[in-house]
Short mmCIF file of C-alpha atoms and ligand atoms in Angstrom, two decimals:
data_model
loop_
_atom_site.label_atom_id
_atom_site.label_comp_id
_atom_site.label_asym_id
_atom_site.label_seq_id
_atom_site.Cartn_x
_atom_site.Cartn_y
_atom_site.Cartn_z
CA UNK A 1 16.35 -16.92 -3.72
CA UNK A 2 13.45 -17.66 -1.18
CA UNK A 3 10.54 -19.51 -3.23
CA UNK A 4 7.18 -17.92 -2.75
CA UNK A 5 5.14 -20.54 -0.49
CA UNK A 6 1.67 -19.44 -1.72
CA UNK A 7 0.40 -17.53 -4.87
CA UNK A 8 -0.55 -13.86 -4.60
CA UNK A 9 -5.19 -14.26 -5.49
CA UNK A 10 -4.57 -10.58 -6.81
CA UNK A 11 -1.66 -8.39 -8.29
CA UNK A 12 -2.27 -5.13 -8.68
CA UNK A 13 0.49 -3.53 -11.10
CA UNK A 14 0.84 0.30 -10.61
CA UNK A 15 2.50 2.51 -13.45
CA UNK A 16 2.51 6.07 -13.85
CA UNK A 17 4.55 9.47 -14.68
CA UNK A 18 7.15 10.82 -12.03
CA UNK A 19 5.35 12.85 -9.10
CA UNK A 20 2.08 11.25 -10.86
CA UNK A 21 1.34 9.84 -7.06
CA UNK A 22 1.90 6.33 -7.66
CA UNK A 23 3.14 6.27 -3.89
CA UNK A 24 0.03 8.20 -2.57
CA UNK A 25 -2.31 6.37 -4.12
CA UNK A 26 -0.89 3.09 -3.46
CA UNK A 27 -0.21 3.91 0.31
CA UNK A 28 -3.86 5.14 0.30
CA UNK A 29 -4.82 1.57 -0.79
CA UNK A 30 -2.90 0.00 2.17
CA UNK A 31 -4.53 2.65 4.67
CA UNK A 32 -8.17 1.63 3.44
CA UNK A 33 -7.20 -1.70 2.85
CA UNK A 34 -4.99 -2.44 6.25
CA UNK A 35 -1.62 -3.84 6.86
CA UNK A 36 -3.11 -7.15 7.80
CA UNK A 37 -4.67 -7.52 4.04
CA UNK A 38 -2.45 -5.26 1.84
CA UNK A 39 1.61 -5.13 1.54
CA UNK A 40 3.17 -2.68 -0.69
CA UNK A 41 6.34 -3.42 -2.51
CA UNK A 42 8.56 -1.90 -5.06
CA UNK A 43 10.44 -3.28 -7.85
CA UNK A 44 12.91 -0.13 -7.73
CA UNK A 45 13.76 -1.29 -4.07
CA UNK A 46 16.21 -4.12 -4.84
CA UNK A 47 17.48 -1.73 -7.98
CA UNK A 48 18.54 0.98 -5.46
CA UNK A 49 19.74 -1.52 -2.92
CA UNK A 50 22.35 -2.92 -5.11
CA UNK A 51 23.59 0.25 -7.30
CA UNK A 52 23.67 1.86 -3.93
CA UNK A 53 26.31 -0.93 -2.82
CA UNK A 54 28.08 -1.06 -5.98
CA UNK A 55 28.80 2.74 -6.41
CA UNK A 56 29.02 3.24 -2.33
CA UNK A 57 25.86 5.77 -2.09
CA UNK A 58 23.45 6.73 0.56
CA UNK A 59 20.70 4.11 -0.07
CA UNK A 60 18.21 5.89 2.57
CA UNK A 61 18.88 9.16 0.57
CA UNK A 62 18.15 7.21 -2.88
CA UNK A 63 14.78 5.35 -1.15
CA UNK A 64 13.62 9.21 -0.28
CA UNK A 65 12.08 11.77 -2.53
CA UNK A 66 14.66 14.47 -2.50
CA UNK A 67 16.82 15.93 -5.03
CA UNK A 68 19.75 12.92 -4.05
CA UNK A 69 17.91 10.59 -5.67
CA UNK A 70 17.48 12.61 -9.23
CA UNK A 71 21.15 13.48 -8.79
CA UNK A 72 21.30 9.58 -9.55
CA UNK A 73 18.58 8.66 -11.64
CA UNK A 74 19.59 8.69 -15.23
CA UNK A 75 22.61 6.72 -14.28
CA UNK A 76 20.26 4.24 -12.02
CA UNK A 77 18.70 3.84 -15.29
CA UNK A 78 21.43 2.87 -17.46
CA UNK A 79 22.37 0.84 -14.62
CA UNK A 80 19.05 -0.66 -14.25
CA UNK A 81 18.49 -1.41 -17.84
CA UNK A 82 21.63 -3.13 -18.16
CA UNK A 83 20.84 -5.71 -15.88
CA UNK A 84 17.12 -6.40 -17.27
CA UNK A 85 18.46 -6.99 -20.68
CA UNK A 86 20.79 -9.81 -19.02
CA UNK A 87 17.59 -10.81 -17.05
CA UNK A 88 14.52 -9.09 -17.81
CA UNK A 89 12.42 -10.12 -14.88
CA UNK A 90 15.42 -9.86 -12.20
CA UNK A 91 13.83 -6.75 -10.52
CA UNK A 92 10.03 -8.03 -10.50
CA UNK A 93 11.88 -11.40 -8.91
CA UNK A 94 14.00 -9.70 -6.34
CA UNK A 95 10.42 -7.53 -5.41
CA UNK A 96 8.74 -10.38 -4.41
CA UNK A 97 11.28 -12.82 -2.99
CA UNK A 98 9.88 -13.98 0.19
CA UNK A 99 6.02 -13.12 -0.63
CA UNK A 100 3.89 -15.37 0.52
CA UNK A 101 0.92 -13.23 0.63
CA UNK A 102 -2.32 -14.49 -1.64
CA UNK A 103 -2.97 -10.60 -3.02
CA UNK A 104 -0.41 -8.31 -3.90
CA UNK A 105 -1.69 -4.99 -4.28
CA UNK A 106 0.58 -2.41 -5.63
CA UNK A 107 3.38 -0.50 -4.91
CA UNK A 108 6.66 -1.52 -5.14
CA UNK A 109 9.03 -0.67 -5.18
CA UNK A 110 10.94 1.39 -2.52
CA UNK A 111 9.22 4.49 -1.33
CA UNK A 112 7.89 7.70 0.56
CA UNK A 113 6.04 4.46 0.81
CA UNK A 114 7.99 1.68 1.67
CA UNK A 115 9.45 -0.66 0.55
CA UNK A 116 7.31 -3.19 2.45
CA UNK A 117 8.58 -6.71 1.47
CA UNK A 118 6.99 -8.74 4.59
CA UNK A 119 7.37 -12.48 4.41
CA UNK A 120 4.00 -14.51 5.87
CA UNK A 121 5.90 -15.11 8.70
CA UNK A 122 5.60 -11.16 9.68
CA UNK A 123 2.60 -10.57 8.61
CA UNK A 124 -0.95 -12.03 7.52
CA UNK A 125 -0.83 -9.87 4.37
CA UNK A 126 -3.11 -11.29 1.85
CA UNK A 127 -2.91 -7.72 -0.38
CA UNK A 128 -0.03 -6.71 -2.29
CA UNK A 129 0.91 -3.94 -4.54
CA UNK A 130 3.36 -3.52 -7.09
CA UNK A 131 4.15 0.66 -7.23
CA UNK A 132 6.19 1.27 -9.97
CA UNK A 133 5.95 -0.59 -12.94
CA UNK A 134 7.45 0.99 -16.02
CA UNK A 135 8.31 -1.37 -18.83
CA UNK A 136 6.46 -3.67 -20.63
CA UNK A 137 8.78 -6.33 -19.51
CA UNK A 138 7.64 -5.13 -15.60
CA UNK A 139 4.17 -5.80 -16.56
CA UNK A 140 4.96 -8.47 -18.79
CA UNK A 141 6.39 -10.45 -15.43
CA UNK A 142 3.80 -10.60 -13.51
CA UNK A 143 1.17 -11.46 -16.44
CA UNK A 144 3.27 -14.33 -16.92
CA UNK A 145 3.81 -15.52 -13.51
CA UNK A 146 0.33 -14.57 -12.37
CA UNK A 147 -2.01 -14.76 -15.89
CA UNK A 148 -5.47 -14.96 -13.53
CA UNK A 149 -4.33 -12.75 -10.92
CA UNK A 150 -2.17 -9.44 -12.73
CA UNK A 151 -4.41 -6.70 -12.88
CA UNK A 152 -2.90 -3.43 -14.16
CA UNK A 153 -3.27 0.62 -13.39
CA UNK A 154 -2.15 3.51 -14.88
CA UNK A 155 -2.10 6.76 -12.19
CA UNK A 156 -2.06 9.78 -14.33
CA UNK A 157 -1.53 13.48 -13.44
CA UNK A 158 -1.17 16.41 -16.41
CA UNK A 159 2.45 17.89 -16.59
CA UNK A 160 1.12 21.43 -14.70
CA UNK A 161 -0.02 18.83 -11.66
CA UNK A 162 3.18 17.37 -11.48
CA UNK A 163 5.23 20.56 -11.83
CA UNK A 164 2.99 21.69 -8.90
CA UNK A 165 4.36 18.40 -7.60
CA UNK A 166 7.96 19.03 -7.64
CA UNK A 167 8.22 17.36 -11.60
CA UNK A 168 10.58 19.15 -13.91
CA UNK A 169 11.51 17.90 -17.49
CA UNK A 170 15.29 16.12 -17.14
CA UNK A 171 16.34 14.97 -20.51
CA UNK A 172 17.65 11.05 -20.58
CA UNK A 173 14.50 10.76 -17.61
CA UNK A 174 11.45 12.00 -18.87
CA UNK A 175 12.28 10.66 -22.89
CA UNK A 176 13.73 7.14 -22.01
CA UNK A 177 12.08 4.18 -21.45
CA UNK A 178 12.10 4.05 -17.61
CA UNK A 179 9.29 7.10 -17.72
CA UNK A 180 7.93 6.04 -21.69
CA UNK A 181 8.07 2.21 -21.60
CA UNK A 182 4.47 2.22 -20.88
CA UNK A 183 2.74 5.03 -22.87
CA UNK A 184 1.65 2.79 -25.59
CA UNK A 185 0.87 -0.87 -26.17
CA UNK A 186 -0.84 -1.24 -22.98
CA UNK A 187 -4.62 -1.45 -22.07
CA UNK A 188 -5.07 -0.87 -18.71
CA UNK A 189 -7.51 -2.47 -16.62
CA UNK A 190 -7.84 0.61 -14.51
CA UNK A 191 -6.99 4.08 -14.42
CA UNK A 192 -6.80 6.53 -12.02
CA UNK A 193 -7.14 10.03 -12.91
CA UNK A 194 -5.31 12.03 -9.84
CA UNK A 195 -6.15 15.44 -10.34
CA UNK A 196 -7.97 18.33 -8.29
CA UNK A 197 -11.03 18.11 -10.76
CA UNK A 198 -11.23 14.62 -10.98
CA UNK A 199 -13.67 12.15 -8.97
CA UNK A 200 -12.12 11.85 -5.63
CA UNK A 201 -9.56 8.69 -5.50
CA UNK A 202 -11.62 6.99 -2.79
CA UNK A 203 -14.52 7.36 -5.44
CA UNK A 204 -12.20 5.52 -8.29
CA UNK A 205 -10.44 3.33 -5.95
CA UNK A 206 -13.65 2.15 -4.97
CA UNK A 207 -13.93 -1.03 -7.34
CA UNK A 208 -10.24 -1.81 -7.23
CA UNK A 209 -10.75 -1.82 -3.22
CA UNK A 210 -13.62 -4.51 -3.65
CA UNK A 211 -11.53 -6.39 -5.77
CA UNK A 212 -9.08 -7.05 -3.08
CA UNK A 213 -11.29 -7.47 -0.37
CA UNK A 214 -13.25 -10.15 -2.44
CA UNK A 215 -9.74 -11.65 -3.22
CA UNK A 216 -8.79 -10.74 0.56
CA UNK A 217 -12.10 -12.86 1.45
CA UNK A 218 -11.45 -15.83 -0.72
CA UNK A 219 -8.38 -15.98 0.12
CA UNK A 220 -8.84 -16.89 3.78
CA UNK A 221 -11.96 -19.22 3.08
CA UNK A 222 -9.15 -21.04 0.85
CA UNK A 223 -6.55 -20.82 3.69
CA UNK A 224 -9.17 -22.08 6.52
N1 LIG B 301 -4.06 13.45 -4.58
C1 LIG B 301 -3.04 14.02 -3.90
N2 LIG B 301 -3.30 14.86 -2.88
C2 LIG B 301 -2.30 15.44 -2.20
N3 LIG B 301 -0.96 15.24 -2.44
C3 LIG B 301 -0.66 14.39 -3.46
C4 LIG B 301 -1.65 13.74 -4.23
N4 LIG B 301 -1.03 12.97 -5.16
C5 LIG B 301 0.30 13.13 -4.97
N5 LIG B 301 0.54 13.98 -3.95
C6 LIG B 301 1.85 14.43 -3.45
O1 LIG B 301 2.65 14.72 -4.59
C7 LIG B 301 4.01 14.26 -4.41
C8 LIG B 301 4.33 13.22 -5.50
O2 LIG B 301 3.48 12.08 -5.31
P1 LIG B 301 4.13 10.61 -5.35
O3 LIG B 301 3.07 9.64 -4.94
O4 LIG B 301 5.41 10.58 -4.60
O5 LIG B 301 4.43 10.46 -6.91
P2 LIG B 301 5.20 9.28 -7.69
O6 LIG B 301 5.37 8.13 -6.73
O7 LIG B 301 4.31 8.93 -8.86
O8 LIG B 301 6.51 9.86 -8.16
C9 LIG B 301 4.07 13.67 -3.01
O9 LIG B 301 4.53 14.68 -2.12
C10 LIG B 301 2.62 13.34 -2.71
O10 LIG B 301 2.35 13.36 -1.31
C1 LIG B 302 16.16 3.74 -11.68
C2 LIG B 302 14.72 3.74 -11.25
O1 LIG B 302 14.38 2.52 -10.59
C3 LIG B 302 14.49 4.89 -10.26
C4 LIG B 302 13.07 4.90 -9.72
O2 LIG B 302 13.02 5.64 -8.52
P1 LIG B 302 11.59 5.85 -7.80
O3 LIG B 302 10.86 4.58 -7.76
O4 LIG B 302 11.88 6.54 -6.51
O5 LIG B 302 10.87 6.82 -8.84
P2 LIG B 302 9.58 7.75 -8.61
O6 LIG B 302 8.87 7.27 -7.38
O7 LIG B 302 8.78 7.58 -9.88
O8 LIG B 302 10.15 9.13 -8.46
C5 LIG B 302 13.79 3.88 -12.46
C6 LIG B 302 14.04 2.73 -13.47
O9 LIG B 302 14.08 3.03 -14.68
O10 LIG B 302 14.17 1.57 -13.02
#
């Protein structure tokens, strides 16, 4: 596996509910942020890639949002969770193989926002973003590997929002661990309340934005 050359000066961890807009909002970090400071990537990328391969599916169908991927999804999770309890971190690892940028910002994971695992040879990238965190053991990784730099967020959207969304209850989904694993336990360093009568998310991404541009700034005084 490709060592990281450099360590990320800011992970941000993303969790949150399906169609809570963990993808939006972490794409809407990159667009404020830029490509040439934040990279998004997703720890369900390398997941997909690899049951995809093993079980001979469409792995552009499982990356989208359609109904091809929830066709899939409880047995992505049994999958999935069979391989973290031989290796816990093997997801989080395979997510940021290759990163050599000093701030990792969010979203990970594969995605409506892509998976966008750029190595420092393709791109300057000094923000990245872990998407979709969604066990302890998720967040757990990258506090462990990155203690001063982890920071976590919890996207949240009420079950009539993300029905609105396209979210239905699916039993073995919405009561395991993949969409539970974080609902208690945790205290998040930020949340991020996505709803209609809610602050706007420019308005409460606004700290987590100056966060990485400090770290973006400090970052290339240190590389200088
Ligand atoms: N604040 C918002 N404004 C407009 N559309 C949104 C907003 N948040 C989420 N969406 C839309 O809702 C759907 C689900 O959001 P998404 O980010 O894919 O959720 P998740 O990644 O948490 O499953 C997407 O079509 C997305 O574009
Ligand atoms: C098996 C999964 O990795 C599938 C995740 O697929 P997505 O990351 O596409 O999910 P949402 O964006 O929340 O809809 C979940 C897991 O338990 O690892």
């Amino acid at each position: 596996m490709e060592d990281r050359v450099s360590e990320p000066s800011l992970v941000l961890v993303f969790s949150g509910k399906r169609k809570s807009g963990k993808d939006y909002v972490t794409e809407l970090i990159q667009k404020r942020l830029g490509s040439d400071v934040c990279c998004i990537l997703r720890l369900s990328g390398p997941l997909k890639e690899q049951y995809a391969q093993e079980h001979g599916l469409d792995l552009d169908q499982l990356m989208g949002p359609g109904p091809y991927k929830e066709q899939y999804r409880a047995d992505m999770i049994r999958w999935g969770e069979s391989r973290r309890r031989q290796d816990p971190g093997l997801f989080c690892r395979l997510a940021s193989r290759g990163a050599h940028q000093p701030v990792w910002v969010g979203e990970c994971g594969s995605c409506c926002c892509d998976v966008i695992l750029q190595t420092a040879e393709l791109c300057s990238v000094i923000g990245q973003v872990v998407s979709d965190a969604r066990r302890l053991s998720d967040l757990q990784w990258f506090q462990a590997e990155f203690p001063q730099q982890t920071q976590s967020v919890r996207v949240q959207s009420s079950e009539n929002t993300r029905s609105q969304r396209g979210w239905s209850f699916t039993a073995g989904v919405d009561d395991a661990e993949s969409e539970c694993g974080l609902d208690s336990g945790v205290e998040f360093d930020w949340n991020v309340i996505n709803e209609a009568d809610a602050p706007s998310l420019d308005e409460q991404l606004r700290p987590i934005l100056q966060l990485a541009e400090e770290a973006a700034s400090s970052s290339s005084v240190n590389r200088n």
